[in-house]
């Protein structure tokens, strides 16, 4: 398994104030995807002049507060998923993943509570 992207991600119910903040910090919107996997998720990818990325995901999921996670894109979803579950991670969606035309993902929560958004881009 190869990791192809590794950067911070914020999962929130209201993305616009966060987008504005990161724009003021020098980040620019690079990509925006609506209704990912038909689950009401909006993904916004931002990048600054130094090449740093931050992702902001707006979700209708019942989260009490914003969540900070690590976005980890991999070339083999199943291998990474199995590795994380072997280390005690639980999938927020149970046994399901978020499947879109261009990606497959799962929010993986560690035993101590940190989150990895595991993503595989389909080419």
Tab-separated table of C-alpha atoms in Angstrom:
chain	number	residue	atom	x	y	z
A	1	UNK	CA	0.000	0.000	0.000
A	2	UNK	CA	1.247	3.445	-0.904
A	3	UNK	CA	0.092	6.703	0.728
A	4	UNK	CA	-0.438	9.311	-1.998
A	5	UNK	CA	-1.785	12.236	0.082
A	6	UNK	CA	-1.507	13.019	3.793
A	7	UNK	CA	-2.820	16.317	5.187
A	8	UNK	CA	-5.168	17.844	7.773
A	9	UNK	CA	-8.908	17.849	7.241
A	10	UNK	CA	-11.701	19.548	9.157
A	11	UNK	CA	-15.168	17.988	9.163
A	12	UNK	CA	-17.868	20.532	9.981
A	13	UNK	CA	-21.538	21.361	9.619
A	14	UNK	CA	-20.737	24.843	8.228
A	15	UNK	CA	-17.748	25.106	5.896
A	16	UNK	CA	-17.997	28.741	4.794
A	17	UNK	CA	-16.499	30.386	7.931
A	18	UNK	CA	-13.584	27.929	7.792
A	19	UNK	CA	-13.041	28.528	4.078
A	20	UNK	CA	-12.976	32.273	4.746
A	21	UNK	CA	-10.457	31.846	7.584
A	22	UNK	CA	-8.112	29.715	5.479
A	23	UNK	CA	-8.415	32.147	2.554
A	24	UNK	CA	-7.297	34.898	4.933
A	25	UNK	CA	-4.375	32.636	5.908
A	26	UNK	CA	-3.328	32.490	2.239
A	27	UNK	CA	-5.054	29.312	1.056
A	28	UNK	CA	-6.998	29.152	-2.203
A	29	UNK	CA	-9.821	26.791	-3.154
A	30	UNK	CA	-8.478	24.179	-5.557
A	31	UNK	CA	-11.415	21.808	-5.806
A	32	UNK	CA	-15.010	21.562	-4.576
A	33	UNK	CA	-17.190	18.473	-4.840
A	34	UNK	CA	-20.858	18.409	-3.847
A	35	UNK	CA	-22.970	15.551	-2.452
A	36	UNK	CA	-20.121	13.034	-2.343
A	37	UNK	CA	-21.443	9.475	-2.471
A	38	UNK	CA	-24.952	10.926	-2.357
A	39	UNK	CA	-24.478	11.397	1.404
A	40	UNK	CA	-24.793	15.194	1.560
A	41	UNK	CA	-21.033	15.712	1.960
A	42	UNK	CA	-19.292	18.694	0.366
A	43	UNK	CA	-15.519	18.456	0.006
A	44	UNK	CA	-13.361	21.559	-0.381
A	45	UNK	CA	-9.627	21.229	-1.040
A	46	UNK	CA	-7.420	24.257	-0.394
A	47	UNK	CA	-3.728	24.922	-1.015
A	48	UNK	CA	-1.358	27.733	-0.062
A	49	UNK	CA	1.630	29.179	-1.947
A	50	UNK	CA	4.045	26.918	-0.028
A	51	UNK	CA	2.246	23.767	-1.200
A	52	UNK	CA	0.432	22.967	2.057
A	53	UNK	CA	-3.057	21.479	1.758
A	54	UNK	CA	-6.078	21.540	4.038
A	55	UNK	CA	-9.395	19.879	3.300
A	56	UNK	CA	-12.709	21.090	4.665
A	57	UNK	CA	-15.662	18.723	4.518
A	58	UNK	CA	-19.180	19.854	5.251
A	59	UNK	CA	-21.406	17.021	6.401
A	60	UNK	CA	-25.004	16.494	7.459
A	61	UNK	CA	-23.827	13.724	9.828
A	62	UNK	CA	-24.792	14.166	13.473
A	63	UNK	CA	-21.458	15.432	14.794
A	64	UNK	CA	-21.610	17.555	17.963
A	65	UNK	CA	-18.543	19.676	17.088
A	66	UNK	CA	-16.103	20.187	14.261
A	67	UNK	CA	-13.725	17.253	13.945
A	68	UNK	CA	-10.091	17.491	12.960
A	69	UNK	CA	-8.845	14.497	11.044
A	70	UNK	CA	-6.063	13.360	8.773
A	71	UNK	CA	-6.911	12.882	5.114
A	72	UNK	CA	-4.993	9.868	3.878
A	73	UNK	CA	-5.280	8.880	0.225
A	74	UNK	CA	-3.972	5.415	-0.590
A	75	UNK	CA	-3.551	3.306	-3.689
A	76	UNK	CA	-5.192	0.234	-2.070
A	77	UNK	CA	-8.280	0.962	0.038
A	78	UNK	CA	-8.852	-2.592	1.279
A	79	UNK	CA	-5.257	-3.087	2.410
A	80	UNK	CA	-5.244	0.227	4.315
A	81	UNK	CA	-8.703	-0.462	5.781
A	82	UNK	CA	-7.594	-3.882	7.025
A	83	UNK	CA	-4.412	-2.400	8.519
A	84	UNK	CA	-6.347	0.285	10.402
A	85	UNK	CA	-9.007	-2.138	11.680
A	86	UNK	CA	-6.215	-4.486	12.840
A	87	UNK	CA	-5.034	-1.554	14.976
A	88	UNK	CA	-8.484	-1.116	16.512
A	89	UNK	CA	-9.917	1.596	14.256
A	90	UNK	CA	-13.697	1.583	13.773
A	91	UNK	CA	-15.486	2.758	10.648
A	92	UNK	CA	-17.894	5.628	11.423
A	93	UNK	CA	-20.242	4.208	8.748
A	94	UNK	CA	-20.242	0.679	10.182
A	95	UNK	CA	-19.318	-1.762	7.428
A	96	UNK	CA	-20.053	0.698	4.614
A	97	UNK	CA	-17.930	3.186	2.740
A	98	UNK	CA	-18.749	6.376	0.877
A	99	UNK	CA	-18.654	5.459	-2.796
A	100	UNK	CA	-18.564	8.084	-5.520
A	101	UNK	CA	-17.647	7.924	-9.201
A	102	UNK	CA	-14.094	9.028	-8.471
A	103	UNK	CA	-13.426	7.818	-4.927
A	104	UNK	CA	-14.112	5.414	-2.095
A	105	UNK	CA	-13.715	6.568	1.505
A	106	UNK	CA	-14.378	5.783	5.148
A	107	UNK	CA	-14.022	7.811	8.326
A	108	UNK	CA	-11.862	5.638	10.570
A	109	UNK	CA	-11.798	6.398	14.306
A	110	UNK	CA	-8.900	5.161	16.430
A	111	UNK	CA	-9.369	3.597	19.865
A	112	UNK	CA	-8.108	6.847	21.451
A	113	UNK	CA	-10.371	9.031	19.294
A	114	UNK	CA	-8.273	10.518	16.500
A	115	UNK	CA	-9.691	10.262	12.998
A	116	UNK	CA	-8.277	9.242	9.629
A	117	UNK	CA	-10.385	9.850	6.543
A	118	UNK	CA	-9.241	6.950	4.400
A	119	UNK	CA	-9.645	7.672	0.677
A	120	UNK	CA	-8.859	5.855	-2.533
A	121	UNK	CA	-9.233	7.787	-5.794
A	122	UNK	CA	-10.619	5.725	-8.656
A	123	UNK	CA	-8.971	6.502	-11.980
